Amino acid sequence: MAKISLQNIAKRYPNQERFTVEDFNLEIADQEFIVLVGPSGCGKSTTLRMIAGLETITAGSFLIDGKLMNDVAPKDRQIAMVFQNYALYPHMSVYKNLSFGLKLRKYAKDDIDSRVKQAASILGLTEYLDRKPATLSGGQRQRVAMGRAIVRDAEVFLMDEPLSNLDAKLRESMRAEIAKLHQRLKSTTVYVTHDQTEAMTLADRIVIMDQGKIQQIGSPVDVYNHPANVFVAGFIGSPAINFFDVRVENGYLVNDAGFKLKLSALALSKLPNLQPSQELTLGIRPEDIKVSENTESPEAGSTIEVEITVVETLGANVILHAKGGENEFVSRLNAGQYGRPGDKVTLWFNLERAHFFDKTTQQNLVSAKASNGDS
Amino acid sequence: MKYIGTTIKYLLISAGAIIMILPFVWMISTSFKSGGATMVFPPQFIPDPFVSDNYVTVFERFPMLTYLRNSIIVAIFTTLGTILISTLSGYAFARMQFRFRDQIFLAYLATMMIPAQVIMIPQFILLKNFGWIDTYQGLIVPGIFAVFGTFLMRQAFLGIPKELEEAAFMDGANHLTVCFRVILPLLKPSLATLTIFTFMQSWNNYLWPLIVSSSREMATLPLGLALLQGQRDTDWNLVMAGVVISVIPILAVYLFAQRSFIQGMTMSGMKE
Ligand SMILES: Nc1ncnc2c1ncn2[C@@H]1O[C@H](COP(=O)(O)OP(=O)(O)O)[C@@H](O)[C@H]1O
Ligand SMILES: [Mg+2]
């Protein structure tokens, strides 16, 4: 059982003017897998380290199961942490690395042995118990780092970019293992990454941060389908969402760079407070832009003529980059032949799945409720 | 053709080595000479006659065992004390948070610029007030607060990734455990350097023992060796035998520390 509560947490490092983390509010349920995601330098590690007790909390309250933990030493917090560079003890064997914490906590010798052996078997480290970290591969070191966290049955796991030092393939398989491990151990987990794919695949809920502030909290599906603001829309999703600065004119979305799309009745109905000629940022995901085949007959005004610039073939998908007027478009399509660079095609836009942001506040103009009601 | 450069290099290096080693050879050779053969011309490198009695005589005529014992006690405790103090203070200056930490460190470092001769007399007066003149404490304690050692260890601690300590803290360690069980084992090269340096310095120190120890009972080897040299005539073969005896412990420490130095170089387990 470990519920975590972060209330108005803020961090300002000594001799710094600005707060590195500000107004951080988050309730984490027992057994929940939370992923903090955001660009490098946005304060993810700082937040995690405050939870761990490795950084002091400048302001706000941090509670575990209702108990204030702000000033409790790291070792008394029932928290285990996996570090980005693993931080294995170089002079100790894998066995000693795993058992060090248990020894310091005065576990009985048999208990230590059985815990280490069990963790090793879960992580496939049994045959490496006598090795020193220097003789292990990156993936194995990563497992030892995980093992050091799991031997203790800590209530809370913290992981700071645990996969960032692995190559792409290993990262994918370790990602799946972490998901499995969490299903098995069910410890409350806070996981930090700058990789939105990792965040989407692992999280129960994602916390998207930028410049020390939470931008949005929600399930992966929520944040994908209803980004709260321009930043979230741009950060989540790969390839990245298309943005267009547009204004509304006579039921059309237009810009001076040659963009013109008719706003469907449904799209309009989601935007009840739209002012005439209001400036918007339109966000539309690559998969919601299709190449219009001649056989279909799309609604008039829902297409734009473009010229293909780059075609990326990814097996199951084709990523099409195109240019129409001064606007750039990225579209994700099913595998197939759509043309070559220089060819002209017609793109069709599924505006019902588009996102509308206020150009000045950057906030989504459609409330989360309204958009959920529709989808 | 291409070997010529290498050959010249090796010749030069060998010449240098010979120049370096010649005094040692001369020392060892003299220590096995008879009294009359030390000053003959041309100089003999191979002693003739070959006498090993000098090593016995020097122990019989002088309290060599006392000198040796004093030197060993002083050098060992000075080294241990220096390592302890340097490690603790180096860790504190590198890793612990306290007010004016860096200023205090700089001030401490600045004391290196004060020549030893300047503080010698005040130090002597201080120890006199402690009643430490002609005692082991007097010989040892002033030597263990080595600024250089603190500096060396601080730099070494700074070179260890912070996460390693943090991982240990999360594992339930306190500062002392982190310092001695997690980090220090990784600092064998620095410790070896500090050991060799401190031991040699203490072993060879002449001036401070000369000031602090007044009796023969408290004389260390360098003082003792000076006493081997008589007022009018000196038995160089005996002096050299004494010197050889005094060099052996240094060699032992050096060889011992060198092994862990090399061992330390090959240890690394972090992913960077
Ligand atoms: N010990 C520190 N002292 C001062 N500034 C720091 C310290 N640690 C991190 N920062 C600053 O805080 C900001 C956030 O850092 P961090 O939390 O590590 O970001 P992230 O993990 O999201 O990349 C960065 O601008 C970084 O330079
Ligand atoms: Mg970070």
Coordinates of N, CA, C and O in Angstrom, one line a residue, chain A residues 49-158:
Chain A
R49 N 13.7 13.2 -7.7 CA 14.6 13.2 -6.6 C 14.1 13.8 -5.3 O 14.5 13.5 -4.2
M50 N 13.1 14.7 -5.5 CA 12.4 15.2 -4.3 C 11.6 14.1 -3.7 O 11.5 14.0 -2.4
I51 N 11.0 13.3 -4.5 CA 10.2 12.1 -4.0 C 11.2 11.2 -3.3 O 10.9 10.6 -2.2
A52 N 12.3 11.0 -3.8 CA 13.3 10.0 -3.3 C 13.9 10.6 -2.0 O 14.4 9.8 -1.1
G53 N 13.9 11.9 -1.8 CA 14.5 12.5 -0.7 C 16.0 12.9 -0.9 O 16.7 13.3 0.0
L54 N 16.4 12.9 -2.2 CA 17.7 13.3 -2.6 C 17.9 14.8 -2.8 O 19.0 15.3 -2.8
E55 N 16.7 15.4 -3.0 CA 16.7 16.9 -3.0 C 15.7 17.4 -2.0 O 14.7 16.7 -1.8
T56 N 16.0 18.5 -1.4 CA 15.1 19.1 -0.4 C 13.9 19.7 -1.2 O 14.0 20.1 -2.4
I57 N 12.7 19.7 -0.6 CA 11.5 20.3 -1.2 C 11.5 21.7 -0.7 O 11.4 22.0 0.5
T58 N 11.4 22.6 -1.7 CA 11.5 24.1 -1.3 C 10.1 24.5 -0.7 O 10.1 25.2 0.3
A59 N 9.0 24.0 -1.3 CA 7.7 24.4 -0.7 C 6.7 23.3 -1.1 O 6.9 22.6 -2.1
G60 N 5.7 23.2 -0.3 CA 4.6 22.2 -0.6 C 4.7 21.0 0.3 O 5.6 20.9 1.1
S61 N 3.8 20.1 0.1 CA 3.8 18.9 1.0 C 3.9 17.6 0.1 O 3.3 17.5 -0.9
F62 N 4.7 16.7 0.7 CA 4.8 15.4 0.0 C 4.4 14.3 1.0 O 4.9 14.3 2.1
L63 N 3.4 13.6 0.7 CA 2.8 12.6 1.6 C 2.8 11.2 1.0 O 2.6 11.0 -0.2
I64 N 3.2 10.2 1.9 CA 3.0 8.8 1.5 C 2.0 8.3 2.4 O 2.1 8.3 3.7
D65 N 0.9 7.7 1.9 CA -0.2 7.2 2.7 C -0.6 8.2 3.8 O -0.8 7.8 4.9
G66 N -0.7 9.4 3.4 CA -1.2 10.4 4.3 C -0.2 11.0 5.3 O -0.5 11.9 6.1
K67 N 1.0 10.4 5.3 CA 2.0 10.9 6.2 C 2.9 11.9 5.6 O 3.5 11.6 4.5
L68 N 3.2 13.0 6.2 CA 4.1 14.0 5.6 C 5.5 13.5 5.6 O 6.0 13.1 6.6
M69 N 6.1 13.5 4.4 CA 7.5 12.9 4.3 C 8.5 13.9 3.9 O 9.7 13.6 3.7
N70 N 8.2 15.2 3.9 CA 9.1 16.2 3.4 C 10.5 16.1 4.0 O 11.5 16.2 3.3
D71 N 10.6 15.9 5.3 CA 11.9 15.9 5.9 C 12.4 14.5 6.4 O 13.3 14.4 7.2
V72 N 11.8 13.5 5.8 CA 12.2 12.1 6.2 C 13.4 11.7 5.3 O 13.5 12.1 4.1
A73 N 14.4 11.1 5.9 CA 15.6 10.8 5.1 C 15.3 9.7 4.1 O 14.4 8.9 4.3
P74 N 16.1 9.7 3.0 CA 15.8 8.8 1.9 C 15.6 7.3 2.4 O 14.7 6.6 1.9
K75 N 16.5 6.9 3.3 CA 16.5 5.5 3.6 C 15.3 5.1 4.4 O 15.0 4.0 4.6
D76 N 14.6 6.1 5.0 CA 13.4 5.8 5.8 C 12.1 6.0 5.0 O 11.0 6.1 5.6
R77 N 12.2 6.1 3.7 CA 11.0 6.4 2.9 C 10.4 5.2 2.3 O 9.4 5.3 1.6
Q78 N 11.0 4.0 2.4 CA 10.5 2.8 1.7 C 10.4 3.0 0.2 O 9.4 2.6 -0.4
I79 N 11.4 3.7 -0.3 CA 11.4 3.9 -1.7 C 12.7 3.3 -2.3 O 13.8 3.4 -1.7
A80 N 12.6 2.7 -3.5 CA 13.8 2.2 -4.2 C 13.9 3.0 -5.5 O 12.9 3.4 -6.1
M81 N 15.1 3.2 -5.9 CA 15.3 4.0 -7.1 C 16.3 3.3 -8.1 O 17.3 2.8 -7.7
V82 N 15.9 3.4 -9.4 CA 16.8 3.0 -10.5 C 17.4 4.2 -11.2 O 16.6 5.1 -11.6
F83 N 18.7 4.3 -11.2 CA 19.3 5.5 -11.8 C 19.6 5.3 -13.2 O 19.8 4.2 -13.7
Q84 N 19.7 6.5 -13.9 CA 19.9 6.5 -15.3 C 21.2 5.8 -15.7 O 21.3 5.0 -16.7
N85 N 22.3 6.0 -15.0 CA 23.6 5.4 -15.3 C 23.8 4.1 -14.4 O 24.9 3.6 -14.3
Y86 N 22.7 3.6 -13.9 CA 22.6 2.4 -13.1 C 23.2 2.5 -11.7 O 22.7 2.0 -10.8
A87 N 24.4 3.2 -11.6 CA 25.0 3.4 -10.3 C 25.2 2.1 -9.6 O 25.0 2.0 -8.4
L88 N 25.7 1.1 -10.3 CA 26.1 -0.1 -9.6 C 27.4 0.1 -8.8 O 28.2 0.9 -9.2
Y89 N 27.5 -0.6 -7.7 CA 28.8 -0.5 -7.0 C 29.9 -1.3 -7.7 O 29.8 -2.6 -7.8
P90 N 30.8 -0.7 -8.3 CA 31.8 -1.3 -9.2 C 32.6 -2.4 -8.6 O 33.0 -3.3 -9.3
H91 N 32.9 -2.3 -7.3 CA 33.8 -3.2 -6.6 C 33.0 -4.4 -6.0 O 33.7 -5.2 -5.4
M92 N 31.7 -4.4 -6.2 CA 31.0 -5.5 -5.6 C 30.4 -6.4 -6.7 O 30.0 -5.9 -7.8
S93 N 30.3 -7.7 -6.4 CA 29.7 -8.6 -7.4 C 28.2 -8.3 -7.5 O 27.7 -7.6 -6.7
V94 N 27.6 -8.9 -8.5 CA 26.2 -8.7 -8.7 C 25.4 -9.1 -7.4 O 24.6 -8.4 -6.9
Y95 N 25.8 -10.2 -6.8 CA 25.2 -10.7 -5.5 C 25.3 -9.6 -4.5 O 24.3 -9.3 -3.8
K96 N 26.5 -9.1 -4.3 CA 26.7 -8.1 -3.3 C 26.0 -6.8 -3.6 O 25.5 -6.1 -2.7
N97 N 25.9 -6.4 -4.9 CA 25.1 -5.3 -5.3 C 23.7 -5.4 -4.8 O 23.1 -4.5 -4.3
L98 N 23.2 -6.6 -5.1 CA 21.8 -6.9 -4.7 C 21.5 -6.9 -3.2 O 20.5 -6.5 -2.7
S99 N 22.5 -7.5 -2.5 CA 22.3 -7.7 -1.1 C 22.7 -6.5 -0.2 O 22.4 -6.5 1.0
F100 N 23.5 -5.6 -0.7 CA 24.0 -4.5 0.1 C 22.9 -3.8 0.9 O 23.1 -3.6 2.1
G101 N 21.9 -3.4 0.2 CA 20.8 -2.7 0.9 C 20.1 -3.5 2.0 O 19.8 -3.0 3.1
L102 N 20.0 -4.8 1.7 CA 19.4 -5.7 2.7 C 20.3 -5.8 3.9 O 19.8 -5.8 5.1
K103 N 21.6 -5.9 3.7 CA 22.5 -6.1 4.8 C 22.5 -4.8 5.7 O 22.4 -4.9 6.9
L104 N 22.5 -3.7 5.0 CA 22.4 -2.4 5.8 C 21.1 -2.3 6.6 O 21.1 -1.7 7.7
R105 N 20.1 -2.9 6.1 CA 18.8 -2.9 6.8 C 18.7 -4.1 7.8 O 17.6 -4.3 8.3
K106 N 19.8 -4.8 7.9 CA 19.8 -5.9 8.9 C 18.8 -7.0 8.7 O 18.2 -7.4 9.6
Y107 N 18.6 -7.4 7.5 CA 17.8 -8.5 7.2 C 18.6 -9.8 7.6 O 19.8 -9.8 7.6
A108 N 17.9 -10.8 7.9 CA 18.6 -12.1 8.3 C 19.3 -12.7 7.1 O 18.9 -12.5 6.0
K109 N 20.4 -13.4 7.4 CA 21.2 -13.9 6.3 C 20.4 -14.8 5.3 O 20.6 -14.6 4.1
D110 N 19.6 -15.7 5.8 CA 18.9 -16.6 4.9 C 17.9 -15.8 4.1 O 17.7 -16.1 2.9
D111 N 17.3 -14.8 4.8 CA 16.3 -14.0 4.1 C 17.0 -13.3 2.9 O 16.5 -13.2 1.8
I112 N 18.1 -12.7 3.2 CA 18.9 -12.0 2.2 C 19.1 -12.9 1.0 O 18.9 -12.6 -0.2
D113 N 19.6 -14.1 1.3 CA 20.0 -15.1 0.3 C 18.8 -15.4 -0.6 O 18.9 -15.4 -1.8
S114 N 17.7 -15.7 0.1 CA 16.5 -16.1 -0.7 C 16.0 -14.9 -1.6 O 15.6 -15.1 -2.7
R115 N 16.0 -13.7 -1.0 CA 15.5 -12.6 -1.8 C 16.4 -12.3 -3.0 O 15.9 -12.0 -4.1
V116 N 17.7 -12.4 -2.8 CA 18.6 -12.1 -3.9 C 18.4 -13.2 -5.0 O 18.4 -12.9 -6.2
K117 N 18.3 -14.4 -4.5 CA 18.2 -15.5 -5.5 C 16.9 -15.3 -6.3 O 16.8 -15.6 -7.5
Q118 N 15.8 -15.0 -5.6 CA 14.6 -14.8 -6.2 C 14.6 -13.6 -7.3 O 14.2 -13.8 -8.4
A119 N 15.1 -12.5 -6.8 CA 15.2 -11.4 -7.7 C 16.1 -11.8 -8.9 O 15.7 -11.4 -10.1
A120 N 17.2 -12.5 -8.7 CA 18.0 -12.9 -9.8 C 17.3 -13.8 -10.8 O 17.5 -13.6 -12.0
S121 N 16.5 -14.6 -10.3 CA 15.8 -15.5 -11.2 C 14.7 -14.8 -12.0 O 14.5 -15.0 -13.1
I122 N 14.0 -13.8 -11.3 CA 13.0 -13.0 -12.0 C 13.7 -12.3 -13.2 O 13.2 -12.2 -14.3
L123 N 14.9 -11.8 -12.9 CA 15.6 -10.9 -13.9 C 16.5 -11.7 -14.8 O 17.2 -11.1 -15.6
G124 N 16.6 -13.0 -14.6 CA 17.5 -13.8 -15.4 C 19.0 -13.5 -15.2 O 19.8 -13.4 -16.1
L125 N 19.3 -13.2 -13.9 CA 20.7 -12.9 -13.5 C 21.4 -14.0 -12.8 O 22.5 -13.8 -12.3
T126 N 20.7 -15.1 -12.6 CA 21.2 -16.2 -11.7 C 22.7 -16.6 -12.0 O 23.5 -16.7 -11.1
E127 N 23.0 -16.7 -13.3 CA 24.4 -17.1 -13.6 C 25.4 -16.0 -13.5 O 26.6 -16.3 -13.7
Y128 N 25.0 -14.8 -13.3 CA 25.9 -13.7 -13.2 C 26.2 -13.2 -11.8 O 26.8 -12.2 -11.6
L129 N 25.6 -13.9 -10.8 CA 25.7 -13.4 -9.5 C 27.1 -13.1 -9.0 O 27.4 -12.3 -8.1
D130 N 28.1 -13.9 -9.5 CA 29.5 -13.7 -9.0 C 30.3 -12.7 -9.8 O 31.4 -12.4 -9.5
R131 N 29.6 -12.1 -10.9 CA 30.4 -11.2 -11.8 C 30.4 -9.8 -11.2 O 29.5 -9.4 -10.5
K132 N 31.4 -9.1 -11.6 CA 31.5 -7.6 -11.3 C 30.7 -6.9 -12.4 O 30.7 -7.3 -13.6
P133 N 30.2 -5.7 -12.1 CA 29.4 -5.0 -13.1 C 30.2 -4.7 -14.4 O 29.6 -4.7 -15.4
A134 N 31.5 -4.5 -14.2 CA 32.3 -4.1 -15.4 C 32.2 -5.2 -16.5 O 32.4 -4.9 -17.7
T135 N 32.0 -6.5 -16.1 CA 32.0 -7.5 -17.0 C 30.6 -7.8 -17.6 O 30.5 -8.8 -18.4
L136 N 29.7 -7.0 -17.3 CA 28.3 -7.3 -17.8 C 28.0 -6.4 -19.0 O 28.5 -5.3 -19.1
S137 N 27.0 -6.8 -19.8 CA 26.6 -6.0 -20.9 C 25.6 -4.9 -20.4 O 25.2 -5.0 -19.2
G138 N 25.3 -3.9 -21.2 CA 24.4 -2.8 -20.8 C 23.1 -3.3 -20.3 O 22.6 -2.9 -19.2
G139 N 22.5 -4.3 -21.0 CA 21.2 -4.8 -20.6 C 21.3 -5.5 -19.3 O 20.4 -5.4 -18.4
Q140 N 22.4 -6.3 -19.0 CA 22.5 -7.0 -17.8 C 22.7 -6.0 -16.6 O 22.1 -6.2 -15.5
R141 N 23.5 -5.0 -16.8 CA 23.7 -4.0 -15.8 C 22.3 -3.3 -15.4 O 22.0 -3.1 -14.3
Q142 N 21.6 -3.1 -16.5 CA 20.3 -2.5 -16.3 C 19.4 -3.4 -15.4 O 18.7 -2.9 -14.4
R143 N 19.5 -4.7 -15.6 CA 18.7 -5.6 -14.8 C 19.2 -5.6 -13.3 O 18.4 -5.7 -12.4
V144 N 20.5 -5.5 -13.2 CA 21.0 -5.5 -11.8 C 20.5 -4.3 -11.1 O 20.1 -4.3 -9.9
A145 N 20.5 -3.2 -11.8 CA 19.9 -1.9 -11.2 C 18.5 -2.1 -10.8 O 18.1 -1.7 -9.7
M146 N 17.7 -2.8 -11.7 CA 16.3 -3.1 -11.3 C 16.3 -4.0 -10.1 O 15.4 -3.9 -9.2
G147 N 17.2 -5.0 -10.2 CA 17.2 -6.0 -9.1 C 17.4 -5.4 -7.7 O 16.8 -5.7 -6.7
R148 N 18.3 -4.4 -7.7 CA 18.6 -3.8 -6.5 C 17.4 -3.1 -5.9 O 17.2 -3.0 -4.7
A149 N 16.5 -2.6 -6.8 CA 15.3 -2.0 -6.3 C 14.3 -3.1 -5.9 O 13.6 -2.9 -4.9
I150 N 14.2 -4.2 -6.6 CA 13.1 -5.1 -6.2 C 13.4 -6.0 -5.1 O 12.4 -6.5 -4.4
V151 N 14.6 -6.3 -4.7 CA 14.9 -7.2 -3.6 C 14.2 -6.7 -2.3 O 14.0 -7.5 -1.4
R152 N 14.0 -5.4 -2.2 CA 13.6 -4.9 -0.9 C 12.1 -4.8 -0.8 O 11.7 -4.4 0.3
D153 N 11.4 -5.1 -1.8 CA 9.9 -4.9 -1.7 C 9.6 -3.5 -1.3 O 8.7 -3.3 -0.4
A154 N 10.3 -2.6 -1.9 CA 10.0 -1.2 -1.5 C 8.5 -0.9 -1.9 O 8.0 -1.5 -2.8
E155 N 7.9 0.1 -1.2 CA 6.6 0.4 -1.5 C 6.5 1.2 -2.8 O 5.5 1.2 -3.5
V156 N 7.5 2.0 -3.1 CA 7.5 2.9 -4.2 C 8.8 2.6 -5.1 O 9.9 2.6 -4.5
F157 N 8.6 2.5 -6.4 CA 9.8 2.5 -7.3 C 9.9 3.8 -8.0 O 8.9 4.3 -8.5
L158 N 11.1 4.3 -8.0 CA 11.4 5.4 -8.9 C 12.4 5.0 -9.9 O 13.3 4.4 -9.6

